[in-house]
Amino acid sequence: MISIQSFLELPRLQKQMIAVAADLLMLPLTFYLAISLRYDGMNMTLFQQYVWLMLAAPIISIPVFIKLGLYRAVIRYIDHKIVYVVVAGVTLSVIGMAALAALTQMLGLSRAVFGIFWVSAILYVVASRFLARGYFLHASNASGGARRVAIYGAGKAGTQLASALRAGTEYLPVAFIDDRTELQSATIGGIKVYPPVNLARLIAKKKINGILLAMPSLTRAQQRRIIDRLELLKIKIRVIPPLKSLLSGASRVQDVREIEIEDLLGRDPVEPDPRLISMCISGKSVMVTGAGGSIGSELCRQIIRLRPDRLILFELSEFALYSIEQELRGLQKNLGTEVEIMPFLGSVLEQEKCERIMRTFAVDTIYHAAAYKHVPLVEHNPIEGVRNNSLGTLSVAQAAVAAGVRCFVLISTDKAVRPTNVMGSTKRLAELTLQAFARQQKRTRFCMVRFGNVLGSSGSVVPLFRSQIMAGGPITVTHPEITRYFMTIPEAAQLVLQAGALGEGGDVFVLDMGEPVKIIDLAKRMVHLSGLEVKSDASPEGTIEIQQIGLRPGEKLYEELLIGSNVEGTEHPLIMRAQEAEIPWPVLQEYLKKLEKACDGFDYEGVRALLMQIVPGYAPQCGIEDFMWREQNSRPALAAAEAIVR
């Protein structure tokens, strides 16, 4: 006997011939049934009277069905639209049979027989197709090992998702879950709707191993409340794309995805102010330093959509510059814009080169995102961190003033607030430098935008946790009490662009990052939402262990966004303006000269001492011996690299 899988793998023509053969056999029997119903039975006289019409039923109907495309439909993917085709086909067939009876002058025929046959034939053809569809889908899912899932949300998106999934082999929807009492206990598309309170029992009863959240119109905060309840079940959860993506056509209902960190944070993005976001960009010449980095590349993506005249990409890494240039050219083609994209390789320390680029291309706005930002790496390479983050910012700022750039926006960090590491102190020094420049002249408007961690950036904890979970653990957390602020890269870049338009000169803007998140709680939630359990003394049967490895060099338990309490709002609800202490340029200039001299002479003790003098609140966690050891041990490698370059 042929298996269902073998049948599904038959050539298309053979499957169509099987359908034709079934109709060839069943349509005469359907006509026979119509006669029996009309006359309460069948006898030889009736059989002889109607036999030619019984034989004519498939001969007339099948060509009509072929013409209407009934046999071209793939049984597994049919929907309610096939009913219209069947009704039209059977109607034309009955008319043809009645015409044949009239032309051959068959006597004693009952018109009721034709009516009963019309109804019976429609029921047979429709029912046979949908029964075959259900059997094929069930057999295909059963043989393919489809994941049994419940769909949370029995609305339009949920029913569309169920229909799409049943046509595939990856998921088998076995239940709907919905909070609305009027839908509970109803059956939609053959799937029953259950209340959320029964979910734990339902998972065990129906052997559900996944939940698909199909409520795209919910706000992120509403979605988070549902995820909070589902997390306790320790079952794998996926969501369908947001409503905006579905309406734009960028995503389909069946494009389910893993729970992302932004789903856990429950933060709803604020729509950008069109006036603010385009003020420093549209129709202007814009330059982005560090254009290939996480923030720099996202700034470029958003800038090109705002249609500047020219976008200048400045990047030290050849590969990063190549990657973002190719991506932007593809995006430019899709958007149909004619923005001039100019890629330049170089270091922010090359002041003359930066100035030449700014002058040649009449740069109006600079977004300075170039920086070394990984705390442990900069802690191990303090002099390179000072050069790139602090002296590099000084170099680009001086070039901008000389070239007459109108607006200069520095991408800063929450680690600049009362820093305990070199990276934070160098970024705070960069802020102080721009504040001093803003007071010295009025030609270039300088401002700084300070925010916390961005999700998905290089070195972010979220992809690290995800890869550790996929590998079976353990998850590594530096300290059980460590907390961080989080924001998505697109939202951060969007707010940076708007903050730049609010600057008056020397402003320190602070972005509203929402509530801080405890990293160990984040790790546990990611494990639970992957359908796994954290291994602990309370749950020794858990599969994923969380290990505490201790704070890394220069790492703080808590991050802050403000140095003092002197902060005021702006016209944007998520952007605040901080009033913080400054250092006059003549004083700061002398410090910077000494710092540059100390870097050139590899005077680690001098660099550290100067950072502590210049940056208020800088309290390094390591001793001077550790500070010196780290960079001294990197000197042979640095010297070898310089020799290779030369």
XYZ file of C-alpha atoms in Angstrom, residues 160-491:
332
model
C -4.158 33.621 9.742
C -1.121 32.203 11.525
C -2.890 28.898 12.232
C -3.945 28.589 8.596
C -0.435 29.351 7.347
C 1.208 26.920 9.784
C -1.110 24.039 8.986
C -0.029 24.324 5.359
C 3.587 23.746 6.410
C 5.405 21.013 8.270
C 7.309 22.865 11.008
C 4.485 23.702 13.451
C 1.170 22.026 14.255
C -1.270 24.419 16.009
C -3.354 22.427 18.507
C -4.948 25.173 20.623
C -5.782 28.861 20.772
C -5.299 30.877 23.975
C -7.176 34.149 24.414
C -8.008 36.516 27.286
C -11.394 37.447 25.806
C -14.150 35.466 27.547
C -16.497 35.677 24.539
C -14.031 33.625 22.464
C -13.190 31.007 25.088
C -14.610 27.511 24.372
C -15.287 28.524 20.763
C -13.739 26.576 17.876
C -11.961 28.508 15.128
C -10.851 26.619 12.048
C -11.169 23.349 13.936
C -8.999 24.581 16.844
C -10.548 25.201 20.275
C -9.970 28.449 22.188
C -8.905 28.089 25.847
C -8.519 30.657 28.666
C -4.951 31.433 29.832
C -5.683 29.992 33.282
C -5.830 26.497 31.769
C -2.541 26.816 29.919
C -0.319 24.824 32.299
C -2.724 21.858 32.277
C -3.251 22.207 28.532
C 0.495 22.008 27.832
C 0.709 18.644 29.583
C -2.532 17.278 28.109
C -1.840 18.202 24.485
C 1.954 17.791 24.708
C 2.526 21.406 23.626
C 6.188 22.348 23.298
C 5.904 25.964 22.157
C 3.705 29.065 22.312
C 3.363 31.544 19.459
C 2.301 35.036 20.528
C 0.041 36.343 17.744
C -1.036 39.779 18.968
C 0.913 42.249 16.806
C -1.193 45.290 17.694
C -0.297 45.160 21.398
C 2.057 47.759 22.794
C 5.392 46.463 24.017
C 4.323 47.024 27.626
C 1.149 44.936 27.114
C 3.150 42.255 25.357
C 5.620 42.195 28.219
C 2.846 41.526 30.762
C 1.770 38.472 28.782
C 5.371 37.263 28.444
C 5.808 37.683 32.215
C 2.924 35.228 32.767
C 4.136 32.785 30.136
C 7.698 32.815 31.481
C 6.569 30.856 34.553
C 5.641 27.924 32.289
C 9.272 27.572 31.142
C 8.213 26.848 27.569
C 9.713 28.187 24.341
C 7.935 31.348 23.185
C 8.010 32.963 19.772
C 6.196 36.042 18.484
C 4.945 37.195 15.123
C 6.299 40.480 13.708
C 4.796 43.810 14.884
C 1.779 45.257 13.116
C 3.872 47.959 11.408
C 6.010 45.319 9.656
C 2.933 43.334 8.619
C 1.161 46.387 7.162
C 4.263 47.508 5.260
C 4.681 44.050 3.748
C 8.159 43.684 5.223
C 7.030 40.615 7.193
C 4.377 37.912 6.980
C 2.190 36.529 9.768
C 3.987 33.184 9.609
C 7.417 34.828 10.060
C 7.598 33.916 13.751
C 10.751 34.946 15.579
C 12.502 34.391 18.886
C 11.708 36.655 21.847
C 14.053 39.625 21.595
C 15.479 41.636 24.471
C 13.278 44.617 23.548
C 10.230 42.363 24.087
C 11.460 41.731 27.638
C 12.148 45.393 28.408
C 8.599 46.425 27.569
C 9.635 49.861 26.281
C 7.482 51.401 23.542
C 9.420 53.594 21.096
C 8.404 57.245 20.757
C 7.801 58.391 17.207
C 10.487 60.884 16.128
C 9.736 64.569 15.695
C 10.074 65.092 11.902
C 11.296 68.650 12.371
C 13.999 67.779 14.884
C 15.271 64.645 13.189
C 15.758 66.282 9.798
C 16.956 69.739 10.905
C 20.696 69.026 10.777
C 20.558 66.489 7.930
C 18.072 67.041 5.104
C 19.731 68.791 2.166
C 23.044 69.076 4.038
C 26.517 67.566 3.892
C 26.836 65.143 6.822
C 29.894 63.305 8.153
C 29.906 60.291 10.498
C 33.138 59.220 12.190
C 33.306 55.576 13.237
C 30.759 54.954 10.482
C 31.286 51.189 10.547
C 30.603 50.722 14.266
C 27.349 49.688 15.924
C 26.051 53.221 16.549
C 27.854 54.832 13.603
C 26.385 52.403 11.060
C 22.853 52.836 12.416
C 23.266 56.627 12.289
C 24.234 56.258 8.618
C 21.169 54.093 7.877
C 18.837 56.653 9.399
C 20.648 59.657 7.920
C 20.420 58.361 4.346
C 16.635 58.038 4.736
C 16.480 61.745 5.620
C 17.991 62.627 2.207
C 21.127 64.673 2.869
C 22.996 66.010 -0.147
C 26.103 64.066 0.847
C 27.024 61.442 3.438
C 30.712 61.105 4.330
C 31.773 57.870 6.014
C 34.982 58.095 8.057
C 36.280 54.815 9.473
C 39.580 53.273 10.593
C 38.640 49.664 9.753
C 38.723 48.827 6.042
C 36.290 45.905 6.387
C 33.816 47.895 8.479
C 33.933 50.779 5.982
C 33.438 48.434 3.011
C 30.495 46.703 4.739
C 28.583 49.855 5.616
C 29.255 51.450 2.223
C 27.858 48.407 0.387
C 24.844 48.277 2.686
C 24.114 51.987 2.215
C 24.378 51.749 -1.560
C 21.858 48.900 -1.521
C 19.587 50.897 0.779
C 19.989 53.955 -1.447
C 18.875 51.929 -4.460
C 15.780 50.651 -2.621
C 14.880 54.142 -1.402
C 15.457 55.712 -4.812
C 17.613 58.508 -3.352
C 20.589 60.212 -4.979
C 22.656 60.868 -1.869
C 26.381 61.136 -2.633
C 28.147 58.540 -0.446
C 31.850 59.233 0.167
C 33.863 56.561 2.091
C 37.181 57.573 3.672
C 39.685 55.426 5.532
C 41.540 57.204 8.309
C 42.075 57.860 11.978
C 40.417 60.640 13.955
C 43.934 61.572 15.119
C 44.757 62.746 11.556
C 43.577 66.324 12.104
C 44.839 67.716 8.793
C 43.137 64.954 6.819
C 39.873 65.450 8.698
C 39.987 69.200 8.069
C 40.668 68.725 4.347
C 37.676 66.394 4.018
C 35.425 68.809 5.904
C 36.535 71.788 3.799
C 36.442 69.985 0.452
C 32.926 68.648 0.951
C 31.569 71.634 2.933
C 30.477 69.501 5.879
C 27.556 71.004 7.817
C 27.056 68.365 10.534
C 29.364 65.821 12.190
C 28.262 62.855 14.278
C 31.375 61.749 16.143
C 30.846 58.056 16.983
C 34.467 56.884 16.636
C 35.662 55.487 19.955
C 37.142 52.485 21.706
C 34.234 51.439 23.920
C 34.940 47.956 25.338
C 35.758 48.588 28.989
C 38.156 45.649 29.642
C 40.055 46.158 26.353
C 40.550 49.874 26.967
C 41.496 49.078 30.567
C 44.275 46.849 29.222
C 45.280 49.469 26.622
C 44.875 52.787 28.465
C 47.181 54.912 26.313
C 45.443 53.859 23.087
C 42.125 54.596 24.765
C 43.262 58.112 25.704
C 44.620 58.771 22.217
C 41.543 57.598 20.352
C 38.736 58.689 22.660
C 40.089 61.940 24.104
C 42.833 63.241 21.799
C 40.936 61.938 18.753
C 37.883 63.964 19.776
C 40.118 67.021 20.258
C 41.589 66.492 16.784
C 38.204 66.204 15.034
C 36.793 69.163 17.006
C 39.711 71.410 16.025
C 39.311 70.349 12.390
C 35.569 71.095 12.571
C 36.129 74.619 13.925
C 38.800 75.353 11.303
C 36.555 74.062 8.485
C 33.511 75.992 9.658
C 31.300 72.990 10.489
C 28.027 74.224 11.951
C 26.999 71.319 14.207
C 29.131 68.743 16.028
C 27.472 65.917 18.008
C 29.531 63.620 20.244
C 28.233 60.134 21.041
C 29.039 59.707 24.729
C 28.282 57.061 27.359
C 26.871 56.629 30.847
C 30.301 55.275 31.825
C 31.560 58.887 31.677
C 29.639 59.585 34.903
C 31.912 59.150 37.938
C 34.068 56.749 35.932
C 35.879 53.801 37.458
C 37.603 52.821 34.217
C 39.791 54.348 31.532
C 37.106 54.188 28.870
C 34.666 56.208 30.955
C 37.294 58.765 31.963
C 38.404 59.290 28.354
C 34.815 59.851 27.232
C 34.238 62.339 30.057
C 37.416 64.129 29.012
C 36.040 64.254 25.458
C 32.860 65.874 26.840
C 34.893 68.437 28.794
C 36.895 69.259 25.672
C 33.804 69.989 23.606
C 32.234 72.021 26.415
C 35.375 74.162 26.538
C 35.397 74.544 22.734
C 31.762 75.655 22.814
C 32.623 78.504 25.188
C 35.659 79.602 23.118
C 33.842 80.185 19.834
C 30.332 80.400 18.354
C 31.014 79.197 14.817
C 30.545 75.500 15.555
C 27.725 74.315 17.815
C 29.005 71.464 20.017
C 26.797 69.081 21.981
C 27.098 65.654 23.562
C 24.537 62.840 23.834
C 24.999 60.448 26.735
C 23.247 57.074 26.999
C 23.766 53.527 28.291
C 24.131 50.119 26.677
C 22.656 49.512 23.249
C 21.185 46.134 22.408
C 22.838 44.102 19.682
C 26.038 46.136 19.610
C 29.359 44.362 19.249
C 30.181 42.790 22.606
C 26.621 43.135 23.897
C 25.641 40.727 26.655
C 22.426 39.617 24.925
C 23.921 37.789 21.900
C 26.528 36.345 24.273
C 23.814 34.898 26.524
C 21.899 33.582 23.521
C 24.942 31.765 22.134
C 25.725 30.342 25.589
C 22.158 29.035 25.924
C 22.312 27.431 22.463
C 25.584 25.761 23.454
C 23.939 24.289 26.564
C 25.538 26.722 29.020
C 26.944 27.823 31.276
C 25.888 31.482 31.175
C 28.598 33.729 32.594
C 27.560 36.722 34.740
C 30.191 38.944 36.306
C 28.276 39.746 39.521
C 24.782 38.907 40.875
C 23.991 42.583 41.609
C 25.230 44.161 38.382
C 22.599 46.295 36.637
C 22.562 48.158 33.334
C 20.401 50.506 31.281
C 19.428 49.219 27.834
C 18.191 50.809 24.623
C 17.880 49.507 21.067
C 20.417 50.777 18.533
C 17.767 52.290 16.197
C 16.088 54.156 19.062
